[in-house]
Amino acid sequence: MRQRLALIGCGRILRKHLDAIEANKDHLELVGVCDLKEDRLQAAVEKSGVKGYADHIQMVKELKPDIVSILTESGSHAKVCIDCAPYCKNIIVEKPMALSLTDADAMIESCEHAGTRLFVVKQNRYNKAVRLLRRALEEGRFGKLVMGTVRVRWCRTQKYYDQDPWRGTWAEDGGVYSNQASHHIDLLRWMMGDVESIQSYTTTRLVNIECEDTGVGILRFTNGALGVVETTTATRPKDLEGSISILGENGSVVVGGFAVNRIDTWNFVDEKDYDKDALTASENPSNVYGFGHIEFYRDILDCIETGKRPMLDGLEGRKSLELIVAMYQAAATRQEVRMRYIPEHVPLGRRREDG
C-alpha cells in the first residue's frame, strides 16, 4: 500500500522532493501540492499532474494525506506544521525545522499531542561519502577526536535574494548559518558530539540583506575536541566547496566536493576491508542539494512501515537548531556562549572522594 503524500511550498527545493517521490513511487503517491503564489502553484500542478491548493489547511482536510512535506520559507515552518498536525500522521519539514527554539518546541509538542511523527530533512547524512565517514567514526577508528571542520563556500548573488522578499530576512530565513550551512552544522555536531561552548563572528560583505552572508564559528566540544565552522555565500563567481573534515589520533578524513559528496582524504593507522569503498563512495550531483532526498524518503517510509525511531526526528532537528541559535547569540554579543550549564560550586550529589 502506497503512502499518500501532499507537498506544501513549490519553490526552489520542490524539484528534489518530486524526484525523491518518483524514485520511491512504488511506496509513495503524490496527491496534492500547495503554494500561495499562483504561478508557482500552476507550474507544480502541470509538472506533477495533481490537484493544487492555495490553502494548506483546506488541502490536508480534504485530502487527508498520510504524509505532508513542508517546503515553505523557514519562518513559516512552525505555523504550517502546527496547522497540519491534527490532520495527518507524518510530517516532513525542510531544514531548518524552525528559526527559534520556541517554535521548534511548539512543533514537537503539537505533533506529540496529535500522535503525529515529525521528520526533519537533513539529506546530506545519506550521502555515500558521509555514511562511510560515520561508519568509521562509530567503529572508533579515529580514536581521540582532535578537530572537526566544516566549510561552506557557495555563491548566492543579489539576484538570488531578490527572487523572494523573505530571503535573507531575520523573520523568515536568516543568513548563511541558518539557511545554506544548516546541513553542515548538523553534520559537524552529529560527527563530533555535543558542544560545550561557541564563539562566533558574522558579517555581510557582498549583498544587501538583513542577515549575514559570511560567518565563522569556533566550537569546543564536551569531549575536549575543537571545531571550526567557516561559511559564506560570498564566493564568486560560483559554488566552490561544501565539506567536512574529521581529525583524530588514529585517522583523518576529508569529505569535500561542493555538496559533501566526495572523499578527498581517507587515512587511518589501521586498515579495514571497506577502505577500498572510499574510492567509489564519491558522487557527482548537479547541484548543492545532492542525491540524499531519495534515501531520506526511503528511510522515512521504512520508519512508517516498521515503527522504528527515525534518525532525523523533531528532537534531532532541534539539536542543530540550538547550535545555530547559539552561534547567532555569540556573534550578537561578541561573547562566548556556553551550551550547557556546568555546576562548579554545588555539593548536591557529590561524594567526599570527588573533592
C-alpha atoms as a printed R data frame, in Angstrom:
    type eleno elety resid chain resno      x      y       z
1   ATOM     1    CA   MET     A     1  0.000  0.000   0.000
2   ATOM     2    CA   ARG     A     2  1.411  3.355  -1.050
3   ATOM     3    CA   GLN     A     3  1.578  6.297   1.323
4   ATOM     4    CA   ARG     A     4 -0.383  9.333   0.106
5   ATOM     5    CA   LEU     A     5  1.728 12.488   0.266
6   ATOM     6    CA   ALA     A     6  0.969 16.201  -0.114
7   ATOM     7    CA   LEU     A     7  3.557 18.967  -0.632
8   ATOM     8    CA   ILE     A     8  3.275 22.475   0.806
9   ATOM     9    CA   GLY     A     9  5.554 25.000  -0.876
10  ATOM    10    CA   CYS     A    10  6.554 24.922  -4.550
11  ATOM    11    CA   GLY     A    11  9.797 26.887  -4.549
12  ATOM    12    CA   ARG     A    12 13.440 26.100  -5.259
13  ATOM    13    CA   ILE     A    13 13.609 22.798  -3.369
14  ATOM    14    CA   LEU     A    14 10.415 21.315  -4.868
15  ATOM    15    CA   ARG     A    15 12.308 19.586  -7.681
16  ATOM    16    CA   LYS     A    16 14.345 17.452  -5.268
17  ATOM    17    CA   HIS     A    17 11.210 16.258  -3.471
18  ATOM    18    CA   LEU     A    18  9.439 15.423  -6.721
19  ATOM    19    CA   ASP     A    19 12.487 13.434  -7.827
20  ATOM    20    CA   ALA     A    20 12.528 11.593  -4.493
21  ATOM    21    CA   ILE     A    21  8.815 10.784  -4.764
22  ATOM    22    CA   GLU     A    22  9.320  9.464  -8.289
23  ATOM    23    CA   ALA     A    23 12.251  7.314  -7.150
24  ATOM    24    CA   ASN     A    24 10.041  5.842  -4.415
25  ATOM    25    CA   LYS     A    25  6.857  5.657  -6.496
26  ATOM    26    CA   ASP     A    26  6.201  2.043  -5.541
27  ATOM    27    CA   HIS     A    27  5.622  3.245  -1.976
28  ATOM    28    CA   LEU     A    28  4.609  6.896  -2.412
29  ATOM    29    CA   GLU     A    29  1.755  8.622  -4.223
30  ATOM    30    CA   LEU     A    30  1.682 12.408  -4.588
31  ATOM    31    CA   VAL     A    31 -1.906 13.587  -4.165
32  ATOM    32    CA   GLY     A    32 -1.687 17.376  -3.844
33  ATOM    33    CA   VAL     A    33  0.519 20.475  -3.951
34  ATOM    34    CA   CYS     A    34  0.054 23.860  -2.302
35  ATOM    35    CA   ASP     A    35  1.555 27.326  -2.674
36  ATOM    36    CA   LEU     A    36  0.403 30.889  -2.097
37  ATOM    37    CA   LYS     A    37  1.975 32.070  -5.361
38  ATOM    38    CA   GLU     A    38 -0.308 31.244  -8.263
39  ATOM    39    CA   ASP     A    39  2.445 30.972 -10.878
40  ATOM    40    CA   ARG     A    40  4.468 28.525  -8.804
41  ATOM    41    CA   LEU     A    41  1.387 26.522  -7.929
42  ATOM    42    CA   GLN     A    42  0.313 26.182 -11.541
43  ATOM    43    CA   ALA     A    43  3.815 25.147 -12.591
44  ATOM    44    CA   ALA     A    44  3.814 22.479  -9.883
45  ATOM    45    CA   VAL     A    45  0.357 21.257 -10.904
46  ATOM    46    CA   GLU     A    46  1.437 20.958 -14.526
47  ATOM    47    CA   LYS     A    47  4.614 19.173 -13.540
48  ATOM    48    CA   SER     A    48  3.043 16.727 -11.111
49  ATOM    49    CA   GLY     A    49 -0.431 16.247 -12.557
50  ATOM    50    CA   VAL     A    50 -2.107 16.502  -9.146
51  ATOM    51    CA   LYS     A    51 -4.598 18.967  -7.711
52  ATOM    52    CA   GLY     A    52 -3.317 22.337  -6.496
53  ATOM    53    CA   TYR     A    53 -4.365 24.342  -3.453
54  ATOM    54    CA   ALA     A    54 -3.701 27.873  -2.229
55  ATOM    55    CA   ASP     A    55 -4.678 26.972   1.361
56  ATOM    56    CA   HIS     A    56 -2.723 24.226   3.125
57  ATOM    57    CA   ILE     A    57 -5.381 23.629   5.775
58  ATOM    58    CA   GLN     A    58 -8.037 23.115   3.118
59  ATOM    59    CA   MET     A    59 -5.744 20.694   1.316
60  ATOM    60    CA   VAL     A    60 -4.978 18.456   4.302
61  ATOM    61    CA   LYS     A    61 -8.600 18.479   5.476
62  ATOM    62    CA   GLU     A    62 -9.840 17.491   2.022
63  ATOM    63    CA   LEU     A    63 -7.145 15.010   1.001
64  ATOM    64    CA   LYS     A    64 -6.284 13.535   4.419
65  ATOM    65    CA   PRO     A    65 -2.764 12.554   3.280
66  ATOM    66    CA   ASP     A    66 -0.610 10.060   5.165
67  ATOM    67    CA   ILE     A    67  2.398 12.373   4.851
68  ATOM    68    CA   VAL     A    68  2.737 16.140   4.493
69  ATOM    69    CA   SER     A    69  6.045 17.641   3.371
70  ATOM    70    CA   ILE     A    70  6.560 21.309   4.295
71  ATOM    71    CA   LEU     A    71  8.862 23.133   1.862
72  ATOM    72    CA   THR     A    72  7.899 26.725   2.625
73  ATOM    73    CA   GLU     A    73 10.196 29.513   3.822
74  ATOM    74    CA   SER     A    74 11.806 28.648   7.143
75  ATOM    75    CA   GLY     A    75  9.906 31.256   9.135
76  ATOM    76    CA   SER     A    76  6.555 29.623   8.366
77  ATOM    77    CA   HIS     A    77  7.547 26.020   9.119
78  ATOM    78    CA   ALA     A    78  6.208 26.122  12.666
79  ATOM    79    CA   LYS     A    79  2.784 27.539  11.797
80  ATOM    80    CA   VAL     A    80  2.219 25.190   8.871
81  ATOM    81    CA   CYS     A    81  3.387 22.190  10.898
82  ATOM    82    CA   ILE     A    82  1.109 23.010  13.828
83  ATOM    83    CA   ASP     A    83 -1.811 23.609  11.440
84  ATOM    84    CA   CYS     A    84 -1.320 20.211   9.773
85  ATOM    85    CA   ALA     A    85 -0.527 18.074  12.816
86  ATOM    86    CA   PRO     A    86 -4.170 17.168  13.641
87  ATOM    87    CA   TYR     A    87 -4.893 16.009  10.083
88  ATOM    88    CA   CYS     A    88 -2.040 13.648   9.199
89  ATOM    89    CA   LYS     A    89  0.146 11.089  10.949
90  ATOM    90    CA   ASN     A    90  3.505 12.055   9.446
91  ATOM    91    CA   ILE     A    91  5.037 15.467   8.778
92  ATOM    92    CA   ILE     A    92  8.301 16.127   6.945
93  ATOM    93    CA   VAL     A    93  9.769 19.608   7.277
94  ATOM    94    CA   GLU     A    94 12.715 21.033   5.355
95  ATOM    95    CA   LYS     A    95 15.725 22.455   7.157
96  ATOM    96    CA   PRO     A    96 15.973 24.273   9.428
97  ATOM    97    CA   MET     A    97 12.893 22.979  11.217
98  ATOM    98    CA   ALA     A    98 12.228 26.489  12.586
99  ATOM    99    CA   LEU     A    99 14.019 29.764  13.291
100 ATOM   100    CA   SER     A   100 13.552 29.782  17.063
101 ATOM   101    CA   LEU     A   101 13.728 27.144  19.755
102 ATOM   102    CA   THR     A   102 10.303 28.253  20.974
103 ATOM   103    CA   ASP     A   103  8.804 27.428  17.574
104 ATOM   104    CA   ALA     A   104 10.684 24.126  17.402
105 ATOM   105    CA   ASP     A   105  9.367 23.122  20.815
106 ATOM   106    CA   ALA     A   106  5.829 24.071  19.775
107 ATOM   107    CA   MET     A   107  6.129 21.891  16.673
108 ATOM   108    CA   ILE     A   108  7.365 18.918  18.685
109 ATOM   109    CA   GLU     A   109  4.652 19.389  21.305
110 ATOM   110    CA   SER     A   110  1.861 19.745  18.728
111 ATOM   111    CA   CYS     A   111  2.930 16.624  16.880
112 ATOM   112    CA   GLU     A   112  3.221 14.623  20.107
113 ATOM   113    CA   HIS     A   113 -0.245 15.784  21.193
114 ATOM   114    CA   ALA     A   114 -1.747 14.782  17.838
115 ATOM   115    CA   GLY     A   115  0.107 11.472  17.647
116 ATOM   116    CA   THR     A   116  1.916 12.695  14.530
117 ATOM   117    CA   ARG     A   117  5.501 11.775  13.706
118 ATOM   118    CA   LEU     A   118  7.793 14.677  12.820
119 ATOM   119    CA   PHE     A   119 10.776 14.261  10.488
120 ATOM   120    CA   VAL     A   120 13.369 16.928   9.617
121 ATOM   121    CA   VAL     A   121 15.218 16.917   6.279
122 ATOM   122    CA   LYS     A   122 18.991 16.610   6.606
123 ATOM   123    CA   GLN     A   123 19.665 14.817   3.347
124 ATOM   124    CA   ASN     A   124 23.466 15.081   3.460
125 ATOM   125    CA   ARG     A   125 23.527 12.443   6.207
126 ATOM   126    CA   TYR     A   126 22.580  9.973   3.465
127 ATOM   127    CA   ASN     A   127 25.441 10.820   1.091
128 ATOM   128    CA   LYS     A   128 27.579  7.745   0.392
129 ATOM   129    CA   ALA     A   129 30.763  9.501   1.497
130 ATOM   130    CA   VAL     A   130 29.157 10.808   4.688
131 ATOM   131    CA   ARG     A   131 27.773  7.386   5.576
132 ATOM   132    CA   LEU     A   132 31.220  5.840   5.175
133 ATOM   133    CA   LEU     A   133 32.693  8.544   7.421
134 ATOM   134    CA   ARG     A   134 30.003  7.891  10.013
135 ATOM   135    CA   ARG     A   135 30.746  4.158   9.931
136 ATOM   136    CA   ALA     A   136 34.429  4.760  10.648
137 ATOM   137    CA   LEU     A   137 33.513  7.110  13.493
138 ATOM   138    CA   GLU     A   138 31.064  4.655  15.081
139 ATOM   139    CA   GLU     A   139 33.706  1.929  14.914
140 ATOM   140    CA   GLY     A   140 36.093  4.143  16.870
141 ATOM   141    CA   ARG     A   141 38.697  4.281  14.133
142 ATOM   142    CA   PHE     A   142 39.613  7.906  14.824
143 ATOM   143    CA   GLY     A   143 40.452  7.281  18.463
144 ATOM   144    CA   LYS     A   144 40.526 10.520  20.428
145 ATOM   145    CA   LEU     A   145 38.936 13.240  18.316
146 ATOM   146    CA   VAL     A   146 41.062 16.344  17.785
147 ATOM   147    CA   MET     A   147 39.231 18.698  15.428
148 ATOM   148    CA   GLY     A   148 36.223 18.848  13.154
149 ATOM   149    CA   THR     A   149 35.800 21.490  10.449
150 ATOM   150    CA   VAL     A   150 33.021 22.332   8.004
151 ATOM   151    CA   ARG     A   151 33.359 24.750   5.114
152 ATOM   152    CA   VAL     A   152 30.548 26.190   3.028
153 ATOM   153    CA   ARG     A   153 31.891 28.338   0.215
154 ATOM   154    CA   TRP     A   154 28.927 28.931  -2.014
155 ATOM   155    CA   CYS     A   155 27.752 31.677  -4.362
156 ATOM   156    CA   ARG     A   156 24.458 33.479  -3.791
157 ATOM   157    CA   THR     A   157 24.245 36.792  -5.622
158 ATOM   158    CA   GLN     A   158 21.809 39.641  -5.059
159 ATOM   159    CA   LYS     A   159 19.624 38.129  -7.787
160 ATOM   160    CA   TYR     A   160 19.105 35.026  -5.637
161 ATOM   161    CA   TYR     A   161 17.990 37.071  -2.626
162 ATOM   162    CA   ASP     A   162 15.746 39.303  -4.752
163 ATOM   163    CA   GLN     A   163 13.750 36.316  -6.055
164 ATOM   164    CA   ASP     A   164 11.659 36.232  -2.869
165 ATOM   165    CA   PRO     A   165 11.141 39.013  -0.294
166 ATOM   166    CA   TRP     A   166 11.690 36.632   2.640
167 ATOM   167    CA   ARG     A   167 15.208 35.638   1.655
168 ATOM   168    CA   GLY     A   168 17.942 36.972   3.882
169 ATOM   169    CA   THR     A   169 15.463 38.341   6.445
170 ATOM   170    CA   TRP     A   170 15.566 37.628  10.168
171 ATOM   171    CA   ALA     A   171 11.859 36.876  10.358
172 ATOM   172    CA   GLU     A   172 11.636 34.277   7.591
173 ATOM   173    CA   ASP     A   173 15.071 32.996   6.631
174 ATOM   174    CA   GLY     A   174 18.231 34.075   8.435
175 ATOM   175    CA   GLY     A   175 21.623 34.120   6.767
176 ATOM   176    CA   VAL     A   176 24.234 31.592   5.749
177 ATOM   177    CA   TYR     A   177 24.264 29.948   9.201
178 ATOM   178    CA   SER     A   178 20.565 29.078   9.289
179 ATOM   179    CA   ASN     A   179 19.983 28.519   5.588
180 ATOM   180    CA   GLN     A   180 22.868 27.253   3.484
181 ATOM   181    CA   ALA     A   181 25.126 25.943   6.281
182 ATOM   182    CA   SER     A   182 22.479 24.318   8.459
183 ATOM   183    CA   HIS     A   183 23.187 20.910   6.904
184 ATOM   184    CA   HIS     A   184 26.905 21.195   7.535
185 ATOM   185    CA   ILE     A   185 26.492 22.408  11.107
186 ATOM   186    CA   ASP     A   186 24.251 19.393  11.655
187 ATOM   187    CA   LEU     A   187 26.911 17.064  10.244
188 ATOM   188    CA   LEU     A   188 29.603 18.554  12.459
189 ATOM   189    CA   ARG     A   189 27.569 18.076  15.639
190 ATOM   190    CA   TRP     A   190 26.477 14.590  14.520
191 ATOM   191    CA   MET     A   191 30.074 13.528  13.981
192 ATOM   192    CA   MET     A   192 31.833 15.337  16.833
193 ATOM   193    CA   GLY     A   193 29.215 15.139  19.583
194 ATOM   194    CA   ASP     A   194 27.687 17.656  21.958
195 ATOM   195    CA   VAL     A   195 29.024 21.205  22.065
196 ATOM   196    CA   GLU     A   196 30.174 22.842  25.281
197 ATOM   197    CA   SER     A   197 30.777 26.413  24.104
198 ATOM   198    CA   ILE     A   198 30.812 28.601  20.990
199 ATOM   199    CA   GLN     A   199 32.416 31.791  19.752
200 ATOM   200    CA   SER     A   200 31.212 33.328  16.506
201 ATOM   201    CA   TYR     A   201 31.612 36.283  14.139
202 ATOM   202    CA   THR     A   202 29.395 37.282  11.228
203 ATOM   203    CA   THR     A   203 29.427 39.947   8.531
204 ATOM   204    CA   THR     A   204 27.597 40.921   5.348
205 ATOM   205    CA   ARG     A   205 30.048 41.627   2.534
206 ATOM   206    CA   LEU     A   206 28.630 41.367  -0.980
207 ATOM   207    CA   VAL     A   207 24.821 41.527  -0.885
208 ATOM   208    CA   ASN     A   208 22.140 43.800   0.521
209 ATOM   209    CA   ILE     A   209 20.258 41.659   3.061
210 ATOM   210    CA   GLU     A   210 19.355 41.921   6.750
211 ATOM   211    CA   CYS     A   211 21.409 38.905   7.764
212 ATOM   212    CA   GLU     A   212 24.955 37.655   7.291
213 ATOM   213    CA   ASP     A   213 26.446 36.291   4.089
214 ATOM   214    CA   THR     A   214 29.628 35.245   5.903
215 ATOM   215    CA   GLY     A   215 30.236 33.698   9.314
216 ATOM   216    CA   VAL     A   216 32.922 31.912  11.287
217 ATOM   217    CA   GLY     A   217 32.366 29.857  14.437
218 ATOM   218    CA   ILE     A   218 34.781 28.241  16.869
219 ATOM   219    CA   LEU     A   219 33.402 25.348  18.912
220 ATOM   220    CA   ARG     A   220 34.597 23.448  21.945
221 ATOM   221    CA   PHE     A   221 33.018 20.002  22.218
222 ATOM   222    CA   THR     A   222 32.287 18.272  25.512
223 ATOM   223    CA   ASN     A   223 34.830 15.581  24.599
224 ATOM   224    CA   GLY     A   224 37.584 18.221  24.522
225 ATOM   225    CA   ALA     A   225 37.934 18.445  20.739
226 ATOM   226    CA   LEU     A   226 37.661 21.733  18.851
227 ATOM   227    CA   GLY     A   227 35.599 22.654  15.819
228 ATOM   228    CA   VAL     A   228 35.576 25.316  13.128
229 ATOM   229    CA   VAL     A   229 32.565 26.443  11.077
230 ATOM   230    CA   GLU     A   230 33.540 28.519   8.039
231 ATOM   231    CA   THR     A   231 30.578 29.654   5.968
232 ATOM   232    CA   THR     A   232 29.915 32.146   3.203
233 ATOM   233    CA   THR     A   233 27.611 32.739   0.261
234 ATOM   234    CA   ALA     A   234 30.005 35.434  -0.975
235 ATOM   235    CA   THR     A   235 32.162 33.046  -3.000
236 ATOM   236    CA   ARG     A   236 32.470 34.315  -6.560
237 ATOM   237    CA   PRO     A   237 31.810 33.553  -9.331
238 ATOM   238    CA   LYS     A   238 30.333 30.112  -8.475
239 ATOM   239    CA   ASP     A   239 29.949 27.483  -5.754
240 ATOM   240    CA   LEU     A   240 33.303 26.213  -4.596
241 ATOM   241    CA   GLU     A   241 33.019 23.872  -1.637
242 ATOM   242    CA   GLY     A   242 30.786 22.171   0.903
243 ATOM   243    CA   SER     A   243 32.980 19.958   3.057
244 ATOM   244    CA   ILE     A   244 33.641 18.332   6.415
245 ATOM   245    CA   SER     A   245 36.935 17.134   7.826
246 ATOM   246    CA   ILE     A   246 37.439 14.994  10.928
247 ATOM   247    CA   LEU     A   247 40.873 14.622  12.545
248 ATOM   248    CA   GLY     A   248 41.672 12.126  15.281
249 ATOM   249    CA   GLU     A   249 44.666 10.423  16.866
250 ATOM   250    CA   ASN     A   250 44.370  7.427  14.525
251 ATOM   251    CA   GLY     A   251 42.943  8.871  11.348
252 ATOM   252    CA   SER     A   252 41.986 11.800   9.133
253 ATOM   253    CA   VAL     A   253 39.094 12.083   6.688
254 ATOM   254    CA   VAL     A   254 38.022 14.929   4.414
255 ATOM   255    CA   VAL     A   255 34.696 14.718   2.596
256 ATOM   256    CA   GLY     A   256 34.669 17.509   0.037
257 ATOM   257    CA   GLY     A   257 33.087 18.441  -3.261
258 ATOM   258    CA   PHE     A   258 30.533 21.253  -3.301
259 ATOM   259    CA   ALA     A   259 27.839 19.093  -1.659
260 ATOM   260    CA   VAL     A   260 29.747 16.958   0.898
261 ATOM   261    CA   ASN     A   261 29.778 14.258  -1.757
262 ATOM   262    CA   ARG     A   262 33.405 13.345  -2.460
263 ATOM   263    CA   ILE     A   263 36.047 11.655  -0.309
264 ATOM   264    CA   ASP     A   264 39.227 13.684  -0.748
265 ATOM   265    CA   THR     A   265 41.220 12.146   2.123
266 ATOM   266    CA   TRP     A   266 40.837  8.736   3.802
267 ATOM   267    CA   ASN     A   267 43.791  7.926   6.037
268 ATOM   268    CA   PHE     A   268 43.801  5.574   9.041
269 ATOM   269    CA   VAL     A   269 46.555  3.925  11.040
270 ATOM   270    CA   ASP     A   270 44.836  0.535  10.804
271 ATOM   271    CA   GLU     A   271 43.310 -0.606   7.523
272 ATOM   272    CA   LYS     A   272 39.875 -2.172   7.091
273 ATOM   273    CA   ASP     A   273 38.429 -4.180   4.232
274 ATOM   274    CA   TYR     A   274 35.928 -1.443   3.364
275 ATOM   275    CA   ASP     A   275 38.607  1.234   2.965
276 ATOM   276    CA   LYS     A   276 38.579  0.431  -0.730
277 ATOM   277    CA   ASP     A   277 34.973  1.671  -0.784
278 ATOM   278    CA   ALA     A   278 36.304  5.177  -0.172
279 ATOM   279    CA   LEU     A   279 37.438  5.176  -3.795
280 ATOM   280    CA   THR     A   280 33.886  4.598  -5.052
281 ATOM   281    CA   ALA     A   281 31.856  6.479  -2.419
282 ATOM   282    CA   SER     A   282 32.126  9.801  -4.257
283 ATOM   283    CA   GLU     A   283 29.108 11.141  -6.131
284 ATOM   284    CA   ASN     A   284 28.775 13.922  -8.670
285 ATOM   285    CA   PRO     A   285 25.491 15.797  -8.119
286 ATOM   286    CA   SER     A   286 24.385 18.555 -10.454
287 ATOM   287    CA   ASN     A   287 23.699 20.971  -7.600
288 ATOM   288    CA   VAL     A   288 24.413 21.555  -3.904
289 ATOM   289    CA   TYR     A   289 21.350 19.563  -2.808
290 ATOM   290    CA   GLY     A   290 22.981 16.261  -3.787
291 ATOM   291    CA   PHE     A   291 21.111 12.958  -4.025
292 ATOM   292    CA   GLY     A   292 20.205 12.456  -0.371
293 ATOM   293    CA   HIS     A   293 16.499 13.265  -0.599
294 ATOM   294    CA   ILE     A   294 15.808  9.909  -2.257
295 ATOM   295    CA   GLU     A   295 17.434  7.970   0.578
296 ATOM   296    CA   PHE     A   296 15.842 10.279   3.149
297 ATOM   297    CA   TYR     A   297 12.353  9.436   1.889
298 ATOM   298    CA   ARG     A   298 13.266  5.753   1.716
299 ATOM   299    CA   ASP     A   299 14.289  5.855   5.370
300 ATOM   300    CA   ILE     A   300 11.109  7.696   6.383
301 ATOM   301    CA   LEU     A   301  8.968  5.118   4.600
302 ATOM   302    CA   ASP     A   302 10.801  2.350   6.459
303 ATOM   303    CA   CYS     A   303 10.166  4.133   9.764
304 ATOM   304    CA   ILE     A   304  6.464  4.442   8.975
305 ATOM   305    CA   GLU     A   305  6.206  0.782   7.986
306 ATOM   306    CA   THR     A   306  8.221 -0.688  10.871
307 ATOM   307    CA   GLY     A   307  7.567  1.873  13.591
308 ATOM   308    CA   LYS     A   308 11.277  2.265  14.302
309 ATOM   309    CA   ARG     A   309 12.631  5.547  15.630
310 ATOM   310    CA   PRO     A   310 13.846  7.799  12.813
311 ATOM   311    CA   MET     A   311 17.386  9.115  12.625
312 ATOM   312    CA   LEU     A   312 16.002 12.593  11.961
313 ATOM   313    CA   ASP     A   313 13.019 13.300  14.192
314 ATOM   314    CA   GLY     A   314 11.990 16.624  15.697
315 ATOM   315    CA   LEU     A   315 14.295 16.301  18.698
316 ATOM   316    CA   GLU     A   316 17.277 15.628  16.442
317 ATOM   317    CA   GLY     A   317 16.357 18.587  14.245
318 ATOM   318    CA   ARG     A   318 16.190 20.771  17.344
319 ATOM   319    CA   LYS     A   319 19.775 19.913  18.295
320 ATOM   320    CA   SER     A   320 21.278 21.542  15.218
321 ATOM   321    CA   LEU     A   321 18.875 24.498  15.517
322 ATOM   322    CA   GLU     A   322 20.029 25.035  19.102
323 ATOM   323    CA   LEU     A   323 23.601 25.217  17.843
324 ATOM   324    CA   ILE     A   324 22.709 27.697  15.084
325 ATOM   325    CA   VAL     A   325 20.839 29.943  17.529
326 ATOM   326    CA   ALA     A   326 23.818 29.849  19.887
327 ATOM   327    CA   MET     A   327 26.133 30.883  17.050
328 ATOM   328    CA   TYR     A   328 23.939 33.888  16.346
329 ATOM   329    CA   GLN     A   329 23.885 34.698  20.055
330 ATOM   330    CA   ALA     A   330 27.678 34.573  20.249
331 ATOM   331    CA   ALA     A   331 28.005 36.799  17.175
332 ATOM   332    CA   ALA     A   332 25.497 39.343  18.502
333 ATOM   333    CA   THR     A   333 27.061 39.627  21.958
334 ATOM   334    CA   ARG     A   334 30.704 39.094  20.949
335 ATOM   335    CA   GLN     A   335 30.874 36.724  23.900
336 ATOM   336    CA   GLU     A   336 31.375 33.015  24.289
337 ATOM   337    CA   VAL     A   337 28.107 31.112  24.664
338 ATOM   338    CA   ARG     A   338 28.007 28.097  26.957
339 ATOM   339    CA   MET     A   339 25.680 25.429  25.637
340 ATOM   340    CA   ARG     A   340 25.320 23.561  28.898
341 ATOM   341    CA   TYR     A   341 25.462 24.785  32.451
342 ATOM   342    CA   ILE     A   342 28.217 23.010  34.374
343 ATOM   343    CA   PRO     A   343 27.741 23.301  38.169
344 ATOM   344    CA   GLU     A   344 31.022 24.161  39.878
345 ATOM   345    CA   HIS     A   345 30.000 25.067  43.446
346 ATOM   346    CA   VAL     A   346 27.029 22.782  44.102
347 ATOM   347    CA   PRO     A   347 27.670 19.923  46.567
348 ATOM   348    CA   LEU     A   348 24.423 18.118  45.702
349 ATOM   349    CA   GLY     A   349 25.168 14.545  44.627
350 ATOM   350    CA   ARG     A   350 28.918 14.730  45.220
351 ATOM   351    CA   ARG     A   351 30.788 12.142  47.262
352 ATOM   352    CA   ARG     A   352 33.617 13.049  49.571
353 ATOM   353    CA   GLU     A   353 36.169 11.338  47.336
354 ATOM   354    CA   ASP     A   354 35.090 13.579  44.436
355 ATOM   355    CA   GLY     A   355 36.741 16.543  46.170
